Structures are given as C-alpha cells and as structure tokens.
Coordinates of C-alpha atoms and ligand atoms in Angstrom, one line a residue:
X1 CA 0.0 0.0 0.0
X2 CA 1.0 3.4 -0.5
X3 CA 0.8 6.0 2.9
X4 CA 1.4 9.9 2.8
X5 CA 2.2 11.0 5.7
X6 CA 0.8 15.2 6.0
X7 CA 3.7 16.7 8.3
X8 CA 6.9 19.2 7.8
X9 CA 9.3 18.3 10.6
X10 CA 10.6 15.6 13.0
X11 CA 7.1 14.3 13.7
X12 CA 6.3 13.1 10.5
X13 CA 9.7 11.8 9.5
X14 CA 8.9 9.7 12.5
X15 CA 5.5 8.4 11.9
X16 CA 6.9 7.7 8.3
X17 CA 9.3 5.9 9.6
X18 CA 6.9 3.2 11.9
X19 CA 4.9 3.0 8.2
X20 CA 8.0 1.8 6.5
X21 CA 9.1 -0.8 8.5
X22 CA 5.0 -2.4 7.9
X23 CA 5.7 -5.2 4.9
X24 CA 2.6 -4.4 3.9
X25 CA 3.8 -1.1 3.0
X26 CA 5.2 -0.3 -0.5
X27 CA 6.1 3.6 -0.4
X28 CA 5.6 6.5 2.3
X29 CA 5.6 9.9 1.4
X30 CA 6.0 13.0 3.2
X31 CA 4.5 16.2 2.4
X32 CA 5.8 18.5 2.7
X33 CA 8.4 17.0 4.5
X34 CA 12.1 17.4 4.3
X35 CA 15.0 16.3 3.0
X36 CA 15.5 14.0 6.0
X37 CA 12.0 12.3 4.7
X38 CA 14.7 10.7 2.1
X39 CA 16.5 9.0 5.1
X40 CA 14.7 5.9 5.3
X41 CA 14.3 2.9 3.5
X42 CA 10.4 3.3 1.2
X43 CA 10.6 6.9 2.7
X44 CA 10.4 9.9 0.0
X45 CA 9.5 13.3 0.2
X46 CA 6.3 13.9 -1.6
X47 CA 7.1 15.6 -5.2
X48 CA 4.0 16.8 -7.7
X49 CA 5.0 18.1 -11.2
X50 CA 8.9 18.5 -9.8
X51 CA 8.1 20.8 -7.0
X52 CA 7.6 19.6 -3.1
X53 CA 4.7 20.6 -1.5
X54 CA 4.6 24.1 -0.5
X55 CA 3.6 23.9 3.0
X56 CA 0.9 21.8 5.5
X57 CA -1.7 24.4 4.8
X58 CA -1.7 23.6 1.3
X59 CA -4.7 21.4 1.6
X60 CA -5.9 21.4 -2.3
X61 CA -2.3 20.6 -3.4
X62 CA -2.0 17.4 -0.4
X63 CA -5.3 16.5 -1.8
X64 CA -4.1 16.5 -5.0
X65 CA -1.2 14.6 -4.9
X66 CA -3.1 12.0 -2.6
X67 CA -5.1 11.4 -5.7
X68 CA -2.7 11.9 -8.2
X69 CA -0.3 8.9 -6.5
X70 CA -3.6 7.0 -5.7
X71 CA -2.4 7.1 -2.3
X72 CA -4.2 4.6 0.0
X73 CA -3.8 6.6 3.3
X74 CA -2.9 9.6 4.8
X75 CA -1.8 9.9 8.1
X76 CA -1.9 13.8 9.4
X77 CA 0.8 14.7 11.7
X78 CA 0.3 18.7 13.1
X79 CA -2.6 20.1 14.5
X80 CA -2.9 23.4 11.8
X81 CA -4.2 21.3 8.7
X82 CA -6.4 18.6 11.1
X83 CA -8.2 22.6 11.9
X84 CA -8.1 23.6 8.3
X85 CA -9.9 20.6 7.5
X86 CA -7.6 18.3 6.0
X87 CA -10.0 15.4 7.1
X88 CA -13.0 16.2 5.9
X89 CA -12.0 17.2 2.4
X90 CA -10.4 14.1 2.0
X91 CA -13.1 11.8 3.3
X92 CA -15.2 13.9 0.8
X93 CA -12.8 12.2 -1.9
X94 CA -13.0 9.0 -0.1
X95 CA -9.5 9.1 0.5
X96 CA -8.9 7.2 4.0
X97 CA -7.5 9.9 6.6
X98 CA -6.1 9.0 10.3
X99 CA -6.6 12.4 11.9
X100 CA -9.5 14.2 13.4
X101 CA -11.9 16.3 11.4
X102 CA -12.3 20.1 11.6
X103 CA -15.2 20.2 14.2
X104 CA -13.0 17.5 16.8
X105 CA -9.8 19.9 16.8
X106 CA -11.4 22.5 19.1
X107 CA -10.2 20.7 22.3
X108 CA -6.8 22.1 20.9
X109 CA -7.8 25.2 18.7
X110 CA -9.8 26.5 21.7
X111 CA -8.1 26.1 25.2
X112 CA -11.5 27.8 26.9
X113 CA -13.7 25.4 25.2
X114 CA -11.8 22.7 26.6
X115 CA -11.1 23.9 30.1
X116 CA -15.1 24.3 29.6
X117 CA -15.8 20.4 28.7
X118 CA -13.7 18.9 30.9
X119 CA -14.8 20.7 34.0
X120 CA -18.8 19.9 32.4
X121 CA -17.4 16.4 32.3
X122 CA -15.3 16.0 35.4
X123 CA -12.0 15.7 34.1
X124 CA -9.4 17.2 36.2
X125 CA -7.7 20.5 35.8
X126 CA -6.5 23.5 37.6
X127 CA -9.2 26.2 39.0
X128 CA -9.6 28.2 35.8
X129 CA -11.5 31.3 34.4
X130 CA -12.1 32.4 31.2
X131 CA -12.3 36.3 30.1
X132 CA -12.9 38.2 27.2
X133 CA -12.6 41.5 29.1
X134 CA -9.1 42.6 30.0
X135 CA -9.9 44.8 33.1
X136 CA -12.2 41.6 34.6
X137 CA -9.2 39.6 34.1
X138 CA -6.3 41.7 35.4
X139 CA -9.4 41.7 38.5
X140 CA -9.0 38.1 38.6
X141 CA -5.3 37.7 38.8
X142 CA -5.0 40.3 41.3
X143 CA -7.4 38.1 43.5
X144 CA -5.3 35.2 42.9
X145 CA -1.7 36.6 43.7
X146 CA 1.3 34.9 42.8
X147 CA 1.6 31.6 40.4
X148 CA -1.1 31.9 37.6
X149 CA -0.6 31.1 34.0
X150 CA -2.4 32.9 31.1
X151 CA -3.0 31.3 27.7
X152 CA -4.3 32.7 24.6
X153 CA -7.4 30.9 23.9
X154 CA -6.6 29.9 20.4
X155 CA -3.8 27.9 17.9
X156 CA -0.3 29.9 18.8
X157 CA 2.2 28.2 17.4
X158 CA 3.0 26.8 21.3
X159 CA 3.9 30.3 21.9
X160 CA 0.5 31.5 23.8
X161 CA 1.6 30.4 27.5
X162 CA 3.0 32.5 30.0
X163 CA 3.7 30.3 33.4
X164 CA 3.8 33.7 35.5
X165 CA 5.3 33.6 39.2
X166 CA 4.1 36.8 39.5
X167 CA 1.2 38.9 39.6
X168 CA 2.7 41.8 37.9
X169 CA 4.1 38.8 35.2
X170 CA 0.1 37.7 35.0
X171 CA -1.0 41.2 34.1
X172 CA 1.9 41.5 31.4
X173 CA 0.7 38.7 29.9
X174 CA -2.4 39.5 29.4
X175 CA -1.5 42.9 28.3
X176 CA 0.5 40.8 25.3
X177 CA -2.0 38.6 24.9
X178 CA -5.1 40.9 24.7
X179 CA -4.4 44.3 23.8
X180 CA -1.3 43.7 21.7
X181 CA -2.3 41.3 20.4
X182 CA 0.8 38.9 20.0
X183 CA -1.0 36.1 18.3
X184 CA -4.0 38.3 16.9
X185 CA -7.4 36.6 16.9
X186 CA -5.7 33.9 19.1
X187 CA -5.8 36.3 22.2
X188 CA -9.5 37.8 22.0
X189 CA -10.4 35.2 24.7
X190 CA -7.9 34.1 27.6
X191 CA -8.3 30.9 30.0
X192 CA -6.4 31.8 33.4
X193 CA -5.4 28.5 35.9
X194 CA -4.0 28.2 38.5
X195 CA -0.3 27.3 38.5
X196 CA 0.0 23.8 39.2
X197 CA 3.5 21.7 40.3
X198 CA 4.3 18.1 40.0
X199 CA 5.3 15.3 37.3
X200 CA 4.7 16.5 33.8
X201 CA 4.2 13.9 31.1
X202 CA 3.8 14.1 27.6
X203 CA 0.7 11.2 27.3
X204 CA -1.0 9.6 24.0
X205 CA -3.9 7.6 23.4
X206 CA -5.2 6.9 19.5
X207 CA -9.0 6.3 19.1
X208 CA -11.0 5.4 15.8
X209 CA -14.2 7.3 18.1
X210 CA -15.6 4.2 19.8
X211 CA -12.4 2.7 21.4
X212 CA -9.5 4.5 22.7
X213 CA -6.0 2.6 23.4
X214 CA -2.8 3.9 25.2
X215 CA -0.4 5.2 22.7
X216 CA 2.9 5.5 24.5
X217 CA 4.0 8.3 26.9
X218 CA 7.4 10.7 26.9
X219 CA 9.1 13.3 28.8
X220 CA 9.4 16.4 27.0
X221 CA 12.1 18.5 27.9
X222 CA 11.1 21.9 26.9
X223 CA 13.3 24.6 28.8
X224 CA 15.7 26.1 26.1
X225 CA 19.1 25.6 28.2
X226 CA 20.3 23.1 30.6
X227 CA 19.7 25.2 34.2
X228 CA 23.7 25.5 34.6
X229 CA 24.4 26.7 31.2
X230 CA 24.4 30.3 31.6
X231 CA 27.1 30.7 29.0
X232 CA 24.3 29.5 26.3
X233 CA 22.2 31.9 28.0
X234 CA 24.1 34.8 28.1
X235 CA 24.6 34.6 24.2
X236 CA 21.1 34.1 24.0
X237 CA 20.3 37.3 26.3
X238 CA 22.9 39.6 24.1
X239 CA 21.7 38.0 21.0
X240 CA 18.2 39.1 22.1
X241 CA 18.7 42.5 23.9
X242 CA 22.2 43.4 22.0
X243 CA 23.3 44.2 24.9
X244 CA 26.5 42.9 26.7
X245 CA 26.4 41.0 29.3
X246 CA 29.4 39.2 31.4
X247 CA 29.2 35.7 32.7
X248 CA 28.7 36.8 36.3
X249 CA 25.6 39.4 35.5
X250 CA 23.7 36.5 33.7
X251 CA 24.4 34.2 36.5
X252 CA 23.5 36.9 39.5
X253 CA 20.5 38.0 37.3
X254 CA 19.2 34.0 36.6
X255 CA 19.4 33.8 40.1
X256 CA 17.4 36.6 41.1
X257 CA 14.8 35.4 38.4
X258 CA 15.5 38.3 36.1
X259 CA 16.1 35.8 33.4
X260 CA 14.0 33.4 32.4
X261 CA 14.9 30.1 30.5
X262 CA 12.8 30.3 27.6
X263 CA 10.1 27.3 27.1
X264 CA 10.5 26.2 23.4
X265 CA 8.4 23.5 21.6
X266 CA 10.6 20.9 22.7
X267 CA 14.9 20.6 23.4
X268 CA 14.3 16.5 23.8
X269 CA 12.7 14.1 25.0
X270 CA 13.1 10.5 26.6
X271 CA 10.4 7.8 26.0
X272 CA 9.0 5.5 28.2
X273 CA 7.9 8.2 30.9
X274 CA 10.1 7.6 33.6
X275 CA 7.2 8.1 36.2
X276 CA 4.2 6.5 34.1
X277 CA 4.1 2.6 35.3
X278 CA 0.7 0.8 34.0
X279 CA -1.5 2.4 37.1
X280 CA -0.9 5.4 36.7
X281 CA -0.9 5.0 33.3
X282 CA -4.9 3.0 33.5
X283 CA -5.7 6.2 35.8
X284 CA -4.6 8.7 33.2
X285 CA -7.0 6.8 30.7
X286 CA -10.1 6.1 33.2
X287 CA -10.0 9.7 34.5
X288 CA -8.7 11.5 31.2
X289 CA -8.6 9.5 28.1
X290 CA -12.1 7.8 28.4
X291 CA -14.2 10.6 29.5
X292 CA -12.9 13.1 27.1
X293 CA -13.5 10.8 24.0
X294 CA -16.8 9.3 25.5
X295 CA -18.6 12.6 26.4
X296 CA -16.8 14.0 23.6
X297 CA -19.7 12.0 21.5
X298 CA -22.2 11.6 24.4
X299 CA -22.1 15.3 25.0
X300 CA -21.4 17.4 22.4
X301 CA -22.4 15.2 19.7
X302 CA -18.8 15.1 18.0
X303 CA -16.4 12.0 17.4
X304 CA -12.8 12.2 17.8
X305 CA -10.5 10.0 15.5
X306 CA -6.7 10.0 15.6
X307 CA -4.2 10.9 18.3
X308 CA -5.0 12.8 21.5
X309 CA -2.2 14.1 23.7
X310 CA -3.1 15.6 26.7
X311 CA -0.4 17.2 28.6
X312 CA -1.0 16.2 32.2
X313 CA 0.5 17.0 35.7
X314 CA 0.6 14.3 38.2
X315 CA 0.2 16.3 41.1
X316 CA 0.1 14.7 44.5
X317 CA -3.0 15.1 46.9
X318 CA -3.3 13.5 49.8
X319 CA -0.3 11.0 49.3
X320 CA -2.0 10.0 46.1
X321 CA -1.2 10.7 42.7
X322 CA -3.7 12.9 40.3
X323 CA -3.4 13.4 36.9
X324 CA -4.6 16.6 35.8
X325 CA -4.8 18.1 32.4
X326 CA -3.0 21.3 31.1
X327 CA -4.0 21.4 27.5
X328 CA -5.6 18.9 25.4
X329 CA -3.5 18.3 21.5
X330 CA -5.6 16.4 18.5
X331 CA -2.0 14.9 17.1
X332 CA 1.0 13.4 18.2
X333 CA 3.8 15.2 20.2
X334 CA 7.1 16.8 18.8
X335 CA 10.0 15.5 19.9
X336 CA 8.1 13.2 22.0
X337 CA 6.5 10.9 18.7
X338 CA 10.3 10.7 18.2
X339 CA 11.3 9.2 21.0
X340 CA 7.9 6.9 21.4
X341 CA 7.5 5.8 17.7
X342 CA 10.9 4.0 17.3
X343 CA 9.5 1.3 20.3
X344 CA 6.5 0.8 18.2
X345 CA 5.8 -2.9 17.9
X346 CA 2.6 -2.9 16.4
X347 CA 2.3 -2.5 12.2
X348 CA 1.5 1.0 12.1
X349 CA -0.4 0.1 8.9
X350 CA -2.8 -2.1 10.4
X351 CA -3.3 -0.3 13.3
X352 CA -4.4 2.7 10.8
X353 CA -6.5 1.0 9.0
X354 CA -8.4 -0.3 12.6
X355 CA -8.9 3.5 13.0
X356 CA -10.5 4.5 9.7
X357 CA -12.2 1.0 9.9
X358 CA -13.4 1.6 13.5
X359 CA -11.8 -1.4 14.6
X360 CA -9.6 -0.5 17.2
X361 CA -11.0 -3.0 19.7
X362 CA -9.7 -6.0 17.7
X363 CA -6.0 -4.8 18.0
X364 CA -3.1 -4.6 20.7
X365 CA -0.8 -1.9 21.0
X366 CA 2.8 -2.5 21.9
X367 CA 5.5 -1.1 22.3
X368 CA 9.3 -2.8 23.3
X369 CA 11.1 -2.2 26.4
X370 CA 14.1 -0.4 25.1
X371 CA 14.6 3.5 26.2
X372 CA 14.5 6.1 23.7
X373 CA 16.4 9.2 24.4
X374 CA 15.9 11.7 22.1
X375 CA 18.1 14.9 21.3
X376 CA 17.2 18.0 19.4
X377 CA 19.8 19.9 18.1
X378 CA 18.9 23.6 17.2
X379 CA 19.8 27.0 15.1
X380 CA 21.8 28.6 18.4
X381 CA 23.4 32.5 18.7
X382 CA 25.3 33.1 15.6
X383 CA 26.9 36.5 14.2
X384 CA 25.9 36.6 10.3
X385 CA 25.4 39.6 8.1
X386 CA 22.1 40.3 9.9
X387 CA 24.7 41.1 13.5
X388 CA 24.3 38.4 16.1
X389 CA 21.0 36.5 16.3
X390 CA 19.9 34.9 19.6
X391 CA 19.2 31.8 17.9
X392 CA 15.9 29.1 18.7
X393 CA 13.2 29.9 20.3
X394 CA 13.9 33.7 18.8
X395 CA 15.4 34.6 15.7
X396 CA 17.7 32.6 14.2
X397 CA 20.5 32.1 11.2
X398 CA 18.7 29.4 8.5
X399 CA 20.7 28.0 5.6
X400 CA 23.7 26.9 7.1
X401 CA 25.9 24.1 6.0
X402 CA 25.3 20.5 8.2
X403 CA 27.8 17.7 8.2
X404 CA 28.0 14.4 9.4
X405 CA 24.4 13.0 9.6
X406 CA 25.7 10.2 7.9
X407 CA 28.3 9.8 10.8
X408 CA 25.7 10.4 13.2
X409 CA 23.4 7.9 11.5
X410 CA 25.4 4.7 12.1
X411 CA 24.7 5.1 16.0
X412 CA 21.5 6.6 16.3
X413 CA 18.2 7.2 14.7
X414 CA 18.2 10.9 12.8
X415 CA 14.7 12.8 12.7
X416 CA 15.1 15.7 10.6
X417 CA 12.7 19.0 11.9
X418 CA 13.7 21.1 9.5
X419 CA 16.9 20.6 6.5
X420 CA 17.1 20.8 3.0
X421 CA 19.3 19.6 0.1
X422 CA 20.0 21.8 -2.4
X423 CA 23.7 20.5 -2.4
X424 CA 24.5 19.4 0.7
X425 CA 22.3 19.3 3.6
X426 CA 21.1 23.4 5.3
X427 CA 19.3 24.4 7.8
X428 CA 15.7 25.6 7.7
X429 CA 14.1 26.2 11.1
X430 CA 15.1 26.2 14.6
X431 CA 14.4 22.7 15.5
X432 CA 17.1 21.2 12.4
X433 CA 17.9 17.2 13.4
X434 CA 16.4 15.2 16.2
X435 CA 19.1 12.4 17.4
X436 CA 17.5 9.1 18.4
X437 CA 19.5 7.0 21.1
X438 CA 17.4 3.5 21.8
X439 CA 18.9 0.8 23.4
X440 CA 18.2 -1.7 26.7
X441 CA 18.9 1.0 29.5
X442 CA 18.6 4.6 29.4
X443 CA 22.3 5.2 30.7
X444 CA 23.1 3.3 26.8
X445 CA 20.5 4.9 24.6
X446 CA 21.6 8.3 26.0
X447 CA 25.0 7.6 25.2
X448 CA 24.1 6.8 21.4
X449 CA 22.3 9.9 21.1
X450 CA 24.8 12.0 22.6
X451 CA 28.0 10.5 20.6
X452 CA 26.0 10.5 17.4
X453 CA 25.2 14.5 18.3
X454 CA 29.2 14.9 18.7
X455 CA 29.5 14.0 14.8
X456 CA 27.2 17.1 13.5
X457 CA 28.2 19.7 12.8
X458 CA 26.5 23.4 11.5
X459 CA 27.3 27.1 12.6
X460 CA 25.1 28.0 15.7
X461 CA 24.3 24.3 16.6
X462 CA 23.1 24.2 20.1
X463 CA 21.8 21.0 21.9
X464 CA 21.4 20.2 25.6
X465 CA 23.8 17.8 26.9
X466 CA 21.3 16.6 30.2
X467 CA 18.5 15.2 28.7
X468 CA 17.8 12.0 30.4
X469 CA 20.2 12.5 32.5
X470 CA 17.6 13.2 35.8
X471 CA 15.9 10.0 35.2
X472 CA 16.4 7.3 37.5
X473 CA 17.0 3.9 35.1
Ligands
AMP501 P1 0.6 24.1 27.2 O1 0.9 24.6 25.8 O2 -0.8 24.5 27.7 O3 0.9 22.6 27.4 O4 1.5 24.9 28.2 C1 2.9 24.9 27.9 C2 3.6 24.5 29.2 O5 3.2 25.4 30.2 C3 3.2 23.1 29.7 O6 3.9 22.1 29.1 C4 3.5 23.3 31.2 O7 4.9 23.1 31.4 C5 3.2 24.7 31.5 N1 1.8 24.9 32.0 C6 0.6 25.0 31.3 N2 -0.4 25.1 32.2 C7 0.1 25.0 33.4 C8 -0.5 25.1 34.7 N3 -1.8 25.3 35.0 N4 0.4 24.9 35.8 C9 1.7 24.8 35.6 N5 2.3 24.7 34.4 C10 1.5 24.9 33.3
LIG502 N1 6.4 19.2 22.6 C1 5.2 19.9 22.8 C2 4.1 19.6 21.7 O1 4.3 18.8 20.9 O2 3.1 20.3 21.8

C-alpha cells in the first residue's frame, strides 16, 4: 500500500518511519516533508509536477497529490491542517484519513472550550477562568496573587503560554495577549489557571471514536538551556537584547529570576515516561482519556479520530497521585512521537487502517522495552550579516551548511525537523535534526544519542547535553 504521511518536521519523519518498517507497505511519502524524509528505506519526500509541497496548509495541493499517487492513506501529523480541514475534504474524496476532522480539533484550537468540557465532564484540571474582558481579568489575577498562567485561547504556534510567578508577570501577559495582540485573533479570549506543580508527562492515546487505546507516553524537555548553562544563555540574552552581558551578570540576574529560561516547543525528550508505570498510566485513561472521548460524542455530539495528547501533571494530593490536564492536543507530540515511535511494535499500517475501519478494539498496541532518548539539536546565537542572532526559540540564522548526519546515522536514529538539500544538507528552522538513542537502558540509549550528536556539525548548533540524564534507570 501506499501511505502519505501530511507533516513538515521531526514528527512526521517519525510516523513515516513506523509505516516503513510495515511489509505491507510499498512507499511512504512525506509532504511537505524534508529532505530527511529521504532518510529511510520506502521513505520519499512527496514531489508533484517536480516541486515539493509548498507547505501543510496547502490542503488542495496534499489532496491533489493523494489522488494523483492513488495514495491509500494519509496519516496527518500537526494540528494546523487537522483545523483547516484536511479530514474532511479528504473523506469527501473518499480518501482514508487517520486524523480528526475540523469540528473535533477544538479541544486544541480552543483552550477555553476545553477547560469548559472537561470541568462539564469531570476531568481534572486547575481552577480556571475564562475572560474576554481585559480589566475583569487583570481583576482576577489580582485576587489570585502569585503563580497563575495565562493562555491565549486559540492555535499559537506553542507560543501563547505564559507560566507567570508573579502577579505583575500575570497582568503582562495579558497585556501581550489581549491588547497587543501577540497572536492576533488567538488572544480575544484568555483561560487563566492556577499554576500547578508536579510530574509532567507528555501522554498519548489513538482512538477510531468508539475505542480508545494507550499510545505511548514521553518526557518532554522543553526549557531552552540546561539550568547551569548560563554561557548559552548569556549569548542568547545579548543576542536578544544586543546588549553585553558578562558571565557573572547573567548568572546573578538567573538567580534573582530576572532571566528566564525560555520554554521552546521541545529541546528533547526521553520515552518511556520515567514516572508512568501501568497504574498510573490506567488512571490517566479512566479519568482523562475515556471521559474526554466518550462525552466527547455523548455530549457534544462530536467524534474524535486520531491521536490525542493531553499534557498532564501528576500532582500529589493526599499522598495520592492525580493526573490533571494542562492542555488537550488532537495529534502526536514533537519531539516526543520521536522518542515513542521507534519502540513501536505494532504495524503502524494495520493499526491505521483499525482506525479508519473503527476497529480498534480488535487490536493490541505494543511497544518494546528499550529507552529512547531523544536529542534536538537547534539553530543557536550566531553572528551573520544580519549582526548576532539569539538563535531558537527567537530569531535565528537558516541555511547553514550541516555535516556528518551520515556519521551520526550509524549510531543513532536521525529525525530531521527542518533541512534541506539543495547541495549538501542546510538548515531551515530552529528545531534542524532530532538524534535518536534506543537501546536496553537509558544510561546506553543516552549515550548513542549524545555521541551521534558529537559528529554534526552546523554554525550556531546548540543542543542540551542533560536530557535523560535526571531519570532514574
Ligand atoms: P501548554 O501549551 O498548555 O501545554 O503549556 C505549555 C507548558 O506550560 C506546559 O507544558 C506546562 O509546562 C506549562 N503549564 C501550562 N499550564 C500550566 C499550569 N496550569 N500549571 C503549571 N504549568 C503549566
Ligand atoms: N512538545 C510539545 C508539543 O508537541 O506540543
């Protein structure tokens, strides 16, 4: 059979990847992919009339090729073309799609909406309140005090978060959020929760709208820097403010909690969840997973049919551990479907074909027991003709030359976020190559990962060197 797989980064390479190794698969393509779609055996980067695919909001011209190629299935990987539709057009060409349609991907295109169903519902989460009004909500925050987070209502990129410690943070936020209007539209509503501490685990279940199965769980490490690598932040700070700053200021002001470590979409991630044994993982789907998809239908009259990744906190009440949810995703996680995917036992074919068939209940998800320790390695400071750039999450150098992924390749699995090949292999975006360590322990697949990192090379690459490192084996 031939798959397409709808994605641009490390993600879909990934989910490519688990199609390939199916022997009832004949070709995967990736649109629009990159050039590291190319790296696997059946993998290709989708092409139609010469060109790639111009980008995953380009549903007519996914569509098109789907048909064109006679393409038997599409798996979608992000969340922005599952809310464009993607779907639902091409069920309309009865082309088989694993990915919800348009009216499911509110639980993540709206975060009050969701906050809204799964206190209707009885799922856990923080105390929340919505607002449309800025004064009512600067009202609210003050009433709280210290340790609230505000988030945009709508699709931000990942960017629409602000974990506040303080009030004055809280109102700043909402300042960005709501009158300048940072991520437009995104920010005419706002949900603000209550802060909450504990475990955080990256947690997936897949779902064909009748039956829902565990899909693997991760750690995500999203902080930009390792906490004691203040000379990675100080270049980031000058490359940011262009101002300079010695190694002492950053570290005094870091201290103080004058400089944050930026959250990004992702620096790594390691997969199993070190904390997530099979009870707590049965309690994350009896009082998460279930409801949410149940009620979903029961409810509000909508089925939901693909991946669902709810973020959770563990957070410990009265000596017990509760999973609570911080935001609800309608796709897999990046990095963390990099570090799951490759412990995939099940055929990822047949498994896709249960969803579209609504068959889930007839098969058994598995995944092995190696560790998967996943490294992303980024665009970093770098002085260009543009003057110093602070490098991922802000701006950053693109088009720089990479070496040695075919080094790097012989010890580890290599996800590619965002390269291209016009010669050689560049840099596109500010995730570039996720490095895939998987072996028996976690102490061994952390060092594949991090030797196979040591062998690329590309001006401004930045990775962090703990990643796994905090998790007991
Ligand atoms: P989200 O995009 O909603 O997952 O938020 C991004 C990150 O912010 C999460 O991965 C958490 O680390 C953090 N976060 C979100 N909501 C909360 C909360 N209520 N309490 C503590 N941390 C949170
Ligand atoms: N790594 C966070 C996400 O995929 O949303």
């Amino acid at each position: 059979m031939k798959v397409l797989v709808v994605d641009a980064g490390g993600r879909g390479n990934a989910i490519a990847h688990a199609f390939s190794r199916s022997n009832k698969v004949k070709e995967v393509f990736v649109a629009p992919g990159n050039a590291g779609s190319n790296f696997f055996d059946k993998c290709k980067q989708a092409r139609m009339n010469g060109k790639f695919i111009s980008s995953i909001r380009a549903i007519d011209e996914i569509v098109e090729f789907a048909k064109k190629e006679n393409v038997d299935l599409v798996f979608i990987g992000p969340e922005e073309p599952l809310s464009l539709g993607i779907v639902d057009r091409l069920e309309e060409e009865e082309i088989l799609a694993v990915g919800p349609k348009k009216d499911a991907t509110i639980l993540e295109a709206s975060k009050c909406w969701a906050n809204d169903f799964m206190a209707k519902i009885g799922v856990p989460i923080p105390k929340y309140k919505n607002f449309d009004d800025v004064n009512a909500a600067k009202e609210y925050v003050k009433s709280l005090g210290n340790g609230v987070v505000v988030k945009a209502d709508g699709l931000a990129a990942g960017k629409g978060v602000y974990v506040c410690d303080t009030v004055d943070e809280a109102l700043n936020a909402i300042d960005e959020i709501m009158v300048k209007k940072k991520f437009g539209d995104a920010g005419n509503r706002i949900t603000i929760e209550e802060r909450l501490y504990g475990i955080e685990v990256a947690f997936t279940a897949i779902s064909d709208g009748k039956t829902v199965k565990p899909f693997g769980h991760a750690k995500d490490y999203k902080r930009a820097f390792d906490a004691d690598d203040i000379t990675a932040l100080r270049d980031f700070y000058i490359g940011v403010t262009k101002k300079f700053y010695s190694i002492k200021d950053v570290e005094k002001m870091f201290r103080e909690g004058k400089l944050l470590n930026p959250n990004t979409g992702g620096m790594g991630a390691v997969s199993p969840h070190p904390a997530v044994n099979d009870e707590i993982e049965e309690k994350i789907m009896k009082m998460v997973v279930e409801p949410i998809v149940k009620k979903f239908k029961e409810v509000e009259g909508r089925e939901f049919k693909g991946v669902l990744y709810p973020v959770i906190m563990l957070v410990e009440e009265d000596g017990e551990l509760i999973p609570k949810v911080l935001e609800i995703n309608v796709r897999d996680c990046d990095p963390g479907a990099e570090a799951k995917l490759p412990r995939l036992k099940t055929d990822m074919l047949e498994l896709s074909m249960a969803i579209v068939n609504g068959e889930l209940d007839c098969i058994e998800i598995e995944f092995d027991n190696d560790w998967c320790v996943a490294v992303c390695a980024v665009s970093g400071a770098l002085k260009g003709r543009e003057g110093l750039k602070p490098g991922y999450p802000a701006d950053h150098y693109t088009n720089q030359p990479i070496e040695g992924i075919e080094k790097a390749m012989e010890e580890a699995i290599i996800y590619a976020n965002g390269i291209s090949k016009p010669n050689g292999y560049q840099t596109t975006g500010g995730r570039v190559l996720t490095v895939v360590g998987k072996d028996l322990t976690l102490e061994k697949a952390r060092m594949k990962a991090y030797n196979a990192i040591k062998k690329i090379k590309f001006p401004g690459m930045r990775y962090r060197k703990t990643i796994g490192l905090d998790v007991p084996d």
